[in-house]
Amino acid sequence: MKAAGLIIVLLTGGLLLYATQDFPPWGAPDSPASTHVSPRYLQKATEETAVPNIVTAVLADYRGFDTMFETTVIFCAGIGCFVLLRIFRQKPEDRYYRHIATEITLHIKGGRLPNKSREFERIDTLWTPYDLVIKTVCRILAPFIQLFALYVIAHGHHSPGGGFQGGVILGASIILIAISHNMRTAIARISEKVDNLLMAVGVFIYAGIGAVCVMLGAAFLDYGNLSVILFADEIMARSHGILGVEIGVGITVMAVMISIYNNLASAGKQDEGL
Amino acid sequence: MNDHYPALLIISPLLFAFLVSGMAWIRKGLCYPLALVGSGLCTWFSVRLLADVLQKGVVQYRLGGWETPWGIGYHVDTLNGMVLAVVSVLAFINLVATRRSVSAEFPEKEGAFYTLYLLFIVGLVGMVVTGDLFNLYVLLEVASLTSYALIALGGPRAPLASLNYLFMGTIGGCFYLLGVGYLYIMTGSLNMADVASLLPGIYSSTAIWAAFTFCMVGIGIKMAFFPLHGWLPNAYTFAPSSVSSLMAPLMTKVMVYVMIRLMLSVFTIDFTFSVLSLGTAMVWLSILAIVTGALLALAQKNLKRMFCYIIVSEIGYMVGGAWLGNAAGMTGAILHILNDALMTICLFLTAANVHYRISGLELHQLRGLFHRMPLTMACFVAAGLSIIGVPPTCGFFSKWYLITGALQAGQYGFVAALLFSSLVNVILFFRVIEISYYGDMQHPHGHGSPAGPRTEAPATMLAPLLIVSAGLVIIGVYTGTIVTTVIDPIIPATLVR
Amino acid sequence: MSDLIPILVAKYNYWLYIVLMMIGLYAMIAKNNLVKKLVGMNIFQTSIILFYVSIGCKKGATIPIIQHGMAAGHHAIDPSHYVNPLPHVLMLTAIVVSVSTFGVALALAIKTYHQYKTLEEDEILARLRPR
């Protein structure tokens, strides 16, 4: 296998290296890639969409259809991890509960506490006593991380950022809580049902905005026609349409990140995580 | 609404996939009806689109309203239209046919299953309809990701088979992406028609050759062309029966379509056959694919695994036909996309029905199946005859075109391979038929009496199978019409007639 | 020798990506451990991202965010001042695809691990062989 692998790799690499001889020099401003399609984006995008960040304009408008499927890909990953790993029926197992005030630990064989109680917390096999500093810092930090994420989503028109980046940061704030406290704390904040619904809602917003454009008689994802319902001129309507899809992307990415983390870290049981 | 068919046929299953996924958490019972509506709408729109294309010629659609080299454009001619209709109709039939086995196999995850199912349809349909090289990559990944997840839902060995498929599939997808990157650096465009118009000036460039090679190798991995077929038998054998009967007919055929599309509309006939002189080499590779696939199929003891190697061999037919470099070969290859999709779904639906009743597909378990499931086995015989190439089933006609093309091109090896694989198919199918028809006669106890009660598959599983196998004959009878109205307009004039 | 250096300077970006790609591809084909294969897959995909980003580069150009607001004039925009935005857009998609593939692959690896209690491919194959 090793020798065969080496031969394949050398063949591939050799072919790719050989082909670079006809490439335009690196960074040449007169290469076909820089002169054929892209100048139009740079020159016209701001006029046509009122978005100064050209990457956002191309991403969400000129090639917005690609981006919709990009979001769909990440949605597929979320559903894929869920469908592969999630285990619904679990054997009743021994559980340990700790009384928070007195630190007495109860061992319940093959069952659980009769009713949920705030005075007890469940202890996992890998449980270690929490570090107060880490817990407190993470709890205080989380809202600021979320605020920054909202800024990144909303400011994608003017600076690097947008739905994907913002969504990942939002998801990270919840995952941070899951890591620093435990997974049950995070799931109590955003339950599995809500998370899975959000996953679908985000992409639905994206595709739905496109479908609304079709209903208004324009092409799919042609935000210009949204001006009728947004009370804005066509160019601003494009800008608002881009913001709308970015919000959808942000919701989906956040929910998928949380879902993938929960399923991977607990191997589908969604009770104890890392 | 008429102008929007190309977009609607994508977004209707897409929107319904999200609805199904949400509905799984609210009311589970609604998941299947919603999936049915989504897939049905997709079928309806694609059939209407095909009718439009046949009436008015090529349909263009601009997504987001941007003109094409800048935005993403759809370009639907009769080739797309036909493959679209085949994909969406067969996916819908399979959705109906496998309802029972899905609810038996994944009672808790039905919602997620149907979401992935619809997204897989979206991926395939999107790949077929698009006119943009990068959009094709994204949809290829949608289809691949959903297929990894769906395949891994099968038996205990499925996750590992799916993981191997994932590794191979990622290499394939990345090679395709590299090829597109090389095209982009040399032309600066991603639109298929635009790239095709820019290429003639730089045909001699090594970068274009590398781009072509990498696109073809990437697609070759995805379609399981012979030396790269390693992932397919395990993945499709261990997948749940409802999934393998969806993927086996559609995924590989769509990839063959992508190959033909790249050859015809991106690199153009001039480049593929005049500038590159790969024709003979590719035909010999496909001869190898046909022969090896047939021989490996002979060695299998599991029904589904045997079908998998038949697919490997059939892929050789289509690739070889497309590379013969004349109109008859190309016609045969395109016609065989349609026919092979029908034959394969027929075989795999039979396997699904048999599996549903006797839960096992080893050849020795099939004894007395003709008495237990006569209709299912009748469909199996129809599919077998079509794969062997007996008229009036459709398999005969595409083989006829392929052989004509091979004789015209002087590729006698290809003719010999086709005949050889037909002979092997005769052995394969008659062996199965013998076991399942006469199997219990030799049994000392079951002499003369049927081996157990008649347990035909339920009507919802049987009716789609009967429809598909009737389709085998109907398509065969109407082959002439299909070739003149659908395939002839897209064969470029520069190909040898 | 003297004509080699300009070629080297003009193309070394592309050569580096090819070297990275070869490392990743080799790991995917030849490594025995499934997680090492996954790491190889990630290197492979990242190298392609580097390749695309190198296509978009222009010497002396800045990020493609047009200056606006008070300071911006109404003069025409010169495309050579900004890098090519299209490869960046494409690579955002490719990054998302690679992340998603990685997630599903990890889920599959976990399932495989639960099944065979190992991630070494030869051990798994040894177990699959009929005894």
Tab-separated table of N, CA and C in Angstrom, chain A residues 12 15-24 32-33 36-38 40-41 48-49 61-63 65-66 68-70 72-73 75-77 79-80 82-89 192-193 196-197 200 203-204 207-208 211 214 217-222 238, chain B residues 4 7 10-11 14-15 18-19 21-22 25-26 61-67 69-72 74 108-109 112-113 115-116 119 122 132 134-135 138-139 142 145-146 149 152-153 175 178 182 184-190 194 198 205-207 210 213-214:
chain	number	residue	atom	x	y	z
A	12	THR	N	0.635	12.179	-9.388
A	12	THR	CA	-0.265	13.335	-9.294
A	12	THR	C	0.529	14.625	-9.168
A	15	LEU	N	2.338	15.608	-12.353
A	15	LEU	CA	1.443	16.169	-13.370
A	15	LEU	C	1.081	17.610	-13.021
A	16	LEU	N	0.777	17.824	-11.721
A	16	LEU	CA	0.395	19.178	-11.311
A	16	LEU	C	1.561	20.139	-11.483
A	17	LEU	N	2.793	19.685	-11.108
A	17	LEU	CA	3.977	20.540	-11.235
A	17	LEU	C	4.233	20.865	-12.696
A	18	TYR	N	4.116	19.846	-13.533
A	18	TYR	CA	4.371	20.033	-14.952
A	18	TYR	C	3.401	21.056	-15.535
A	19	ALA	N	2.171	21.027	-15.034
A	19	ALA	CA	1.164	21.927	-15.592
A	19	ALA	C	1.360	23.365	-15.155
A	20	THR	N	2.115	23.595	-14.069
A	20	THR	CA	2.256	24.987	-13.617
A	20	THR	C	3.076	25.815	-14.596
A	21	GLN	N	3.801	25.174	-15.535
A	21	GLN	CA	4.673	25.981	-16.406
A	21	GLN	C	3.879	26.952	-17.277
A	22	ASP	N	2.619	26.642	-17.547
A	22	ASP	CA	1.827	27.555	-18.373
A	22	ASP	C	1.020	28.551	-17.547
A	23	PHE	N	1.145	28.472	-16.226
A	23	PHE	CA	0.384	29.414	-15.400
A	23	PHE	C	0.918	30.819	-15.593
A	24	PRO	N	0.039	31.809	-15.478
A	24	PRO	CA	0.558	33.172	-15.397
A	24	PRO	C	1.336	33.319	-14.095
A	32	PRO	N	-5.590	35.967	-16.701
A	32	PRO	CA	-7.010	35.846	-17.089
A	32	PRO	C	-7.952	35.885	-15.896
A	33	ALA	N	-7.531	35.271	-14.769
A	33	ALA	CA	-8.409	35.240	-13.607
A	33	ALA	C	-8.708	36.652	-13.114
A	36	HIS	N	-10.852	38.694	-16.536
A	36	HIS	CA	-12.044	38.296	-17.294
A	36	HIS	C	-13.348	38.585	-16.551
A	37	VAL	N	-13.571	37.915	-15.436
A	37	VAL	CA	-14.860	38.063	-14.762
A	37	VAL	C	-14.785	39.032	-13.597
A	38	SER	N	-13.684	38.988	-12.846
A	38	SER	CA	-13.686	39.676	-11.560
A	38	SER	C	-13.712	41.205	-11.638
A	40	ARG	N	-15.524	43.233	-13.158
A	40	ARG	CA	-16.903	43.711	-13.117
A	40	ARG	C	-17.405	43.749	-11.675
A	41	TYR	N	-17.060	42.702	-10.887
A	41	TYR	CA	-17.481	42.693	-9.490
A	41	TYR	C	-16.921	43.917	-8.779
A	48	GLU	N	-24.314	48.346	-7.574
A	48	GLU	CA	-25.477	47.500	-7.855
A	48	GLU	C	-26.122	46.919	-6.612
A	49	THR	N	-25.328	46.786	-5.534
A	49	THR	CA	-25.895	46.143	-4.361
A	49	THR	C	-25.772	46.986	-3.106
A	61	ASP	N	-24.938	37.561	-3.323
A	61	ASP	CA	-25.822	38.026	-4.384
A	61	ASP	C	-25.467	37.430	-5.741
A	62	TYR	N	-24.287	37.772	-6.285
A	62	TYR	CA	-23.949	37.271	-7.623
A	62	TYR	C	-23.905	35.744	-7.626
A	63	ARG	N	-23.257	35.182	-6.620
A	63	ARG	CA	-23.214	33.722	-6.528
A	63	ARG	C	-23.981	33.238	-5.304
A	65	PHE	N	-26.586	31.628	-5.080
A	65	PHE	CA	-27.132	30.280	-5.221
A	65	PHE	C	-26.149	29.237	-4.693
A	66	ASP	N	-24.858	29.450	-5.000
A	66	ASP	CA	-23.817	28.579	-4.426
A	66	ASP	C	-23.876	28.613	-2.906
A	68	MET	N	-26.302	29.257	-0.969
A	68	MET	CA	-27.448	28.542	-0.411
A	68	MET	C	-27.112	27.066	-0.260
A	69	PHE	N	-26.440	26.501	-1.260
A	69	PHE	CA	-26.098	25.086	-1.157
A	69	PHE	C	-24.959	24.851	-0.187
A	70	GLU	N	-24.118	25.891	-0.024
A	70	GLU	CA	-23.069	25.805	0.981
A	70	GLU	C	-23.720	25.646	2.357
A	72	THR	N	-26.666	24.501	2.773
A	72	THR	CA	-27.299	23.185	2.766
A	72	THR	C	-26.290	22.093	3.104
A	73	VAL	N	-25.052	22.260	2.615
A	73	VAL	CA	-24.021	21.263	2.912
A	73	VAL	C	-23.814	21.170	4.413
A	75	PHE	N	-25.884	22.027	6.703
A	75	PHE	CA	-27.103	21.441	7.270
A	75	PHE	C	-27.066	19.918	7.136
A	76	CYS	N	-26.616	19.446	5.969
A	76	CYS	CA	-26.474	17.994	5.754
A	76	CYS	C	-25.542	17.403	6.796
A	77	ALA	N	-24.442	18.107	7.077
A	77	ALA	CA	-23.486	17.574	8.048
A	77	ALA	C	-24.155	17.445	9.406
A	79	ILE	N	-27.427	17.113	10.091
A	79	ILE	CA	-28.389	16.007	10.067
A	79	ILE	C	-27.649	14.675	9.998
A	80	GLY	N	-26.549	14.642	9.224
A	80	GLY	CA	-25.788	13.405	9.084
A	80	GLY	C	-25.245	12.938	10.420
A	82	PHE	N	-26.331	13.727	13.334
A	82	PHE	CA	-27.470	13.357	14.176
A	82	PHE	C	-27.939	11.948	13.845
A	83	VAL	N	-28.121	11.682	12.563
A	83	VAL	CA	-28.716	10.421	12.157
A	83	VAL	C	-27.760	9.260	12.429
A	84	LEU	N	-26.454	9.536	12.344
A	84	LEU	CA	-25.489	8.457	12.544
A	84	LEU	C	-25.295	8.134	14.014
A	85	LEU	N	-25.255	9.189	14.844
A	85	LEU	CA	-24.785	8.955	16.201
A	85	LEU	C	-25.886	8.893	17.241
A	86	ARG	N	-26.943	9.655	17.039
A	86	ARG	CA	-27.921	9.817	18.115
A	86	ARG	C	-28.526	8.477	18.498
A	87	ILE	N	-28.485	8.198	19.790
A	87	ILE	CA	-29.100	6.975	20.309
A	87	ILE	C	-30.261	7.403	21.175
A	88	PHE	N	-31.465	6.933	20.866
A	88	PHE	CA	-32.618	7.371	21.659
A	88	PHE	C	-32.883	6.446	22.830
A	89	ARG	N	-32.921	5.164	22.545
A	89	ARG	CA	-33.213	4.223	23.634
A	89	ARG	C	-31.913	3.827	24.296
A	192	GLU	N	-32.315	20.173	22.577
A	192	GLU	CA	-32.036	19.520	21.303
A	192	GLU	C	-33.100	19.844	20.268
A	193	LYS	N	-34.356	19.875	20.734
A	193	LYS	CA	-35.451	20.156	19.809
A	193	LYS	C	-35.304	21.549	19.209
A	196	ASN	N	-32.434	21.678	16.726
A	196	ASN	CA	-32.721	21.066	15.430
A	196	ASN	C	-33.713	21.896	14.626
A	197	LEU	N	-34.660	22.520	15.325
A	197	LEU	CA	-35.599	23.381	14.601
A	197	LEU	C	-34.866	24.585	14.023
A	200	ALA	N	-33.112	23.935	10.761
A	200	ALA	CA	-33.969	23.960	9.575
A	200	ALA	C	-34.453	25.375	9.279
A	203	VAL	N	-31.810	27.712	7.160
A	203	VAL	CA	-31.755	27.502	5.701
A	203	VAL	C	-33.099	27.784	5.068
A	204	PHE	N	-34.175	27.539	5.824
A	204	PHE	CA	-35.498	27.825	5.276
A	204	PHE	C	-35.634	29.318	5.000
A	207	ALA	N	-33.656	29.935	1.646
A	207	ALA	CA	-34.370	29.467	0.459
A	207	ALA	C	-35.709	30.179	0.339
A	208	GLY	N	-36.322	30.512	1.503
A	208	GLY	CA	-37.612	31.189	1.482
A	208	GLY	C	-37.510	32.560	0.866
A	211	ALA	N	-37.505	32.080	-2.662
A	211	ALA	CA	-38.816	31.694	-3.180
A	211	ALA	C	-39.751	32.895	-3.241
A	214	VAL	N	-39.271	34.599	-6.396
A	214	VAL	CA	-39.954	33.931	-7.507
A	214	VAL	C	-41.424	34.310	-7.511
A	217	GLY	N	-42.275	37.354	-9.102
A	217	GLY	CA	-42.132	37.382	-10.559
A	217	GLY	C	-40.712	37.525	-11.046
A	218	ALA	N	-39.714	37.585	-10.145
A	218	ALA	CA	-38.337	37.720	-10.602
A	218	ALA	C	-37.675	36.355	-10.590
A	219	ALA	N	-36.391	36.323	-10.930
A	219	ALA	CA	-35.659	35.064	-10.881
A	219	ALA	C	-35.428	34.684	-9.426
A	220	PHE	N	-35.090	33.405	-9.210
A	220	PHE	CA	-34.816	32.921	-7.862
A	220	PHE	C	-33.650	33.705	-7.278
A	221	LEU	N	-33.815	34.187	-6.035
A	221	LEU	CA	-32.790	34.946	-5.315
A	221	LEU	C	-32.490	36.304	-5.925
A	222	ASP	N	-33.364	36.815	-6.779
A	222	ASP	CA	-33.167	38.154	-7.327
A	222	ASP	C	-33.746	39.159	-6.337
A	238	ARG	N	-31.554	44.952	-2.510
A	238	ARG	CA	-30.513	43.930	-2.635
A	238	ARG	C	-29.693	43.855	-1.355
B	4	HIS	N	-40.051	29.535	-14.672
B	4	HIS	CA	-39.286	29.252	-13.465
B	4	HIS	C	-39.076	27.774	-13.203
B	7	ALA	N	-35.670	26.561	-11.768
B	7	ALA	CA	-35.398	26.870	-10.364
B	7	ALA	C	-36.343	26.104	-9.454
B	10	ILE	N	-35.577	22.591	-8.327
B	10	ILE	CA	-34.566	22.454	-7.276
B	10	ILE	C	-35.141	22.863	-5.939
B	11	ILE	N	-35.815	24.028	-5.909
B	11	ILE	CA	-36.177	24.565	-4.597
B	11	ILE	C	-37.345	23.836	-3.983
B	14	LEU	N	-35.910	21.118	-1.970
B	14	LEU	CA	-35.057	21.733	-0.945
B	14	LEU	C	-35.900	22.271	0.204
B	15	LEU	N	-36.922	23.071	-0.147
B	15	LEU	CA	-37.773	23.635	0.909
B	15	LEU	C	-38.474	22.532	1.685
B	18	PHE	N	-36.325	20.927	4.341
B	18	PHE	CA	-36.242	21.663	5.599
B	18	PHE	C	-37.530	21.507	6.404
B	19	LEU	N	-38.658	21.511	5.683
B	19	LEU	CA	-39.933	21.308	6.374
B	19	LEU	C	-39.964	19.950	7.058
B	21	SER	N	-37.476	18.167	8.024
B	21	SER	CA	-36.543	18.143	9.144
B	21	SER	C	-37.141	18.824	10.371
B	22	GLY	N	-37.853	19.922	10.164
B	22	GLY	CA	-38.488	20.568	11.300
B	22	GLY	C	-39.659	19.750	11.820
B	25	TRP	N	-39.680	17.025	14.569
B	25	TRP	CA	-39.719	17.347	15.999
B	25	TRP	C	-41.097	17.780	16.442
B	26	ILE	N	-42.000	17.970	15.488
B	26	ILE	CA	-43.331	18.451	15.869
B	26	ILE	C	-44.370	17.358	15.682
B	61	TYR	N	-31.803	29.850	-17.676
B	61	TYR	CA	-32.346	30.488	-16.482
B	61	TYR	C	-31.208	31.166	-15.759
B	62	ARG	N	-31.440	32.413	-15.334
B	62	ARG	CA	-30.380	33.119	-14.626
B	62	ARG	C	-30.759	33.256	-13.171
B	63	LEU	N	-29.952	32.676	-12.300
B	63	LEU	CA	-30.272	32.751	-10.879
B	63	LEU	C	-29.841	34.088	-10.339
B	64	GLY	N	-30.700	34.715	-9.548
B	64	GLY	CA	-30.394	36.034	-9.014
B	64	GLY	C	-30.512	37.119	-10.058
B	65	GLY	N	-30.911	36.759	-11.280
B	65	GLY	CA	-31.109	37.768	-12.302
B	65	GLY	C	-29.830	38.313	-12.903
B	66	TRP	N	-28.676	37.712	-12.600
B	66	TRP	CA	-27.413	38.235	-13.151
B	66	TRP	C	-27.090	37.539	-14.446
B	67	GLU	N	-26.536	38.302	-15.415
B	67	GLU	CA	-26.166	37.657	-16.682
B	67	GLU	C	-25.012	36.695	-16.443
B	69	PRO	N	-21.738	35.080	-17.224
B	69	PRO	CA	-20.419	34.759	-16.664
B	69	PRO	C	-20.281	35.261	-15.229
B	70	TRP	N	-21.129	36.228	-14.834
B	70	TRP	CA	-21.003	36.809	-13.494
B	70	TRP	C	-21.871	36.085	-12.475
B	71	GLY	N	-23.078	35.805	-12.866
B	71	GLY	CA	-23.932	35.042	-11.965
B	71	GLY	C	-23.896	33.577	-12.346
B	72	ILE	N	-24.812	32.801	-11.746
B	72	ILE	CA	-24.887	31.382	-12.067
B	72	ILE	C	-26.044	31.173	-13.019
B	74	TYR	N	-28.454	28.499	-15.491
B	74	TYR	CA	-28.855	27.145	-15.845
B	74	TYR	C	-29.000	27.071	-17.352
B	108	GLU	N	-37.237	5.628	14.533
B	108	GLU	CA	-37.093	6.887	15.271
B	108	GLU	C	-36.533	8.008	14.419
B	109	LYS	N	-35.813	7.617	13.373
B	109	LYS	CA	-35.088	8.647	12.622
B	109	LYS	C	-35.690	8.874	11.256
B	112	ALA	N	-35.255	12.486	9.860
B	112	ALA	CA	-33.908	12.791	9.373
B	112	ALA	C	-33.606	12.020	8.105
B	113	PHE	N	-34.105	10.772	8.038
B	113	PHE	CA	-33.865	9.969	6.834
B	113	PHE	C	-34.465	10.643	5.612
B	115	THR	N	-35.272	13.750	5.247
B	115	THR	CA	-34.559	14.989	4.943
B	115	THR	C	-33.359	14.697	4.062
B	116	LEU	N	-32.558	13.700	4.474
B	116	LEU	CA	-31.370	13.367	3.695
B	116	LEU	C	-31.754	12.873	2.305
B	119	LEU	N	-32.574	15.832	0.198
B	119	LEU	CA	-31.380	16.607	-0.122
B	119	LEU	C	-30.518	15.872	-1.142
B	122	VAL	N	-31.963	16.709	-4.338
B	122	VAL	CA	-31.574	18.072	-4.700
B	122	VAL	C	-30.167	18.067	-5.294
B	132	ASP	N	-22.838	25.738	-14.422
B	132	ASP	CA	-21.701	26.423	-13.809
B	132	ASP	C	-20.796	25.378	-13.173
B	134	PHE	N	-18.461	25.496	-10.822
B	134	PHE	CA	-18.281	25.447	-9.376
B	134	PHE	C	-19.581	25.046	-8.681
B	135	ASN	N	-20.695	25.510	-9.221
B	135	ASN	CA	-21.988	25.111	-8.661
B	135	ASN	C	-22.131	23.598	-8.713
B	138	VAL	N	-20.367	22.145	-5.706
B	138	VAL	CA	-21.093	22.277	-4.444
B	138	VAL	C	-22.208	21.241	-4.375
B	139	LEU	N	-22.943	21.067	-5.490
B	139	LEU	CA	-24.041	20.113	-5.466
B	139	LEU	C	-23.543	18.684	-5.416
B	142	VAL	N	-23.137	18.135	-1.870
B	142	VAL	CA	-24.424	17.894	-1.202
B	142	VAL	C	-24.834	16.440	-1.392
B	145	LEU	N	-22.291	14.075	0.593
B	145	LEU	CA	-22.432	14.069	2.055
B	145	LEU	C	-23.674	13.307	2.472
B	146	THR	N	-24.799	13.553	1.766
B	146	THR	CA	-26.009	12.839	2.143
B	146	THR	C	-25.839	11.351	1.888
B	149	ALA	N	-23.938	9.650	4.720
B	149	ALA	CA	-24.761	9.446	5.911
B	149	ALA	C	-25.786	8.343	5.679
B	152	ALA	N	-24.251	4.792	5.675
B	152	ALA	CA	-23.798	4.326	6.984
B	152	ALA	C	-24.940	3.874	7.870
B	153	LEU	N	-26.201	4.131	7.454
B	153	LEU	CA	-27.330	3.699	8.277
B	153	LEU	C	-27.565	2.202	8.184
B	175	PHE	N	-10.230	16.370	-6.598
B	175	PHE	CA	-9.596	16.358	-7.915
B	175	PHE	C	-10.434	17.163	-8.904
B	178	LEU	N	-9.766	20.739	-8.185
B	178	LEU	CA	-8.456	21.129	-8.719
B	178	LEU	C	-8.552	21.370	-10.215
B	182	TYR	N	-7.694	24.786	-12.243
B	182	TYR	CA	-6.771	24.956	-13.372
B	182	TYR	C	-7.475	25.614	-14.549
B	184	TYR	N	-9.935	27.670	-14.198
B	184	TYR	CA	-10.203	29.053	-13.815
B	184	TYR	C	-8.953	29.904	-13.966
B	185	ILE	N	-7.797	29.355	-13.580
B	185	ILE	CA	-6.583	30.177	-13.660
B	185	ILE	C	-6.234	30.460	-15.120
B	186	MET	N	-6.593	29.560	-16.020
B	186	MET	CA	-6.251	29.790	-17.422
B	186	MET	C	-7.304	30.617	-18.159
B	187	THR	N	-8.581	30.529	-17.750
B	187	THR	CA	-9.604	31.249	-18.509
B	187	THR	C	-10.232	32.382	-17.717
B	188	GLY	N	-10.240	32.284	-16.382
B	188	GLY	CA	-10.844	33.335	-15.579
B	188	GLY	C	-12.347	33.245	-15.499
B	189	SER	N	-12.914	32.099	-15.878
B	189	SER	CA	-14.370	31.997	-15.845
B	189	SER	C	-14.784	30.641	-15.288
B	190	LEU	N	-16.025	30.571	-14.799
B	190	LEU	CA	-16.526	29.324	-14.242
B	190	LEU	C	-17.758	28.833	-14.982
B	194	ASP	N	-19.093	29.783	-21.248
B	194	ASP	CA	-18.060	30.804	-21.353
B	194	ASP	C	-16.678	30.159	-21.434
B	198	LEU	N	-13.768	30.233	-24.434
B	198	LEU	CA	-12.426	30.772	-24.226
B	198	LEU	C	-11.342	29.749	-24.508
B	205	SER	N	-2.132	24.253	-24.162
B	205	SER	CA	-1.518	24.496	-22.867
B	205	SER	C	-1.559	23.242	-21.992
B	206	THR	N	-0.457	22.988	-21.284
B	206	THR	CA	-0.423	21.800	-20.432
B	206	THR	C	-1.415	21.925	-19.279
B	207	ALA	N	-1.665	23.163	-18.845
B	207	ALA	CA	-2.590	23.345	-17.722
B	207	ALA	C	-3.984	22.853	-18.084
B	210	ALA	N	-3.980	19.154	-17.869
B	210	ALA	CA	-4.030	18.721	-16.471
B	210	ALA	C	-5.445	18.901	-15.932
B	213	THR	N	-7.541	16.091	-17.182
B	213	THR	CA	-7.217	14.838	-16.510
B	213	THR	C	-7.813	14.805	-15.114
B	214	PHE	N	-7.639	15.906	-14.375
B	214	PHE	CA	-8.102	15.876	-12.989
B	214	PHE	C	-9.617	15.836	-12.900
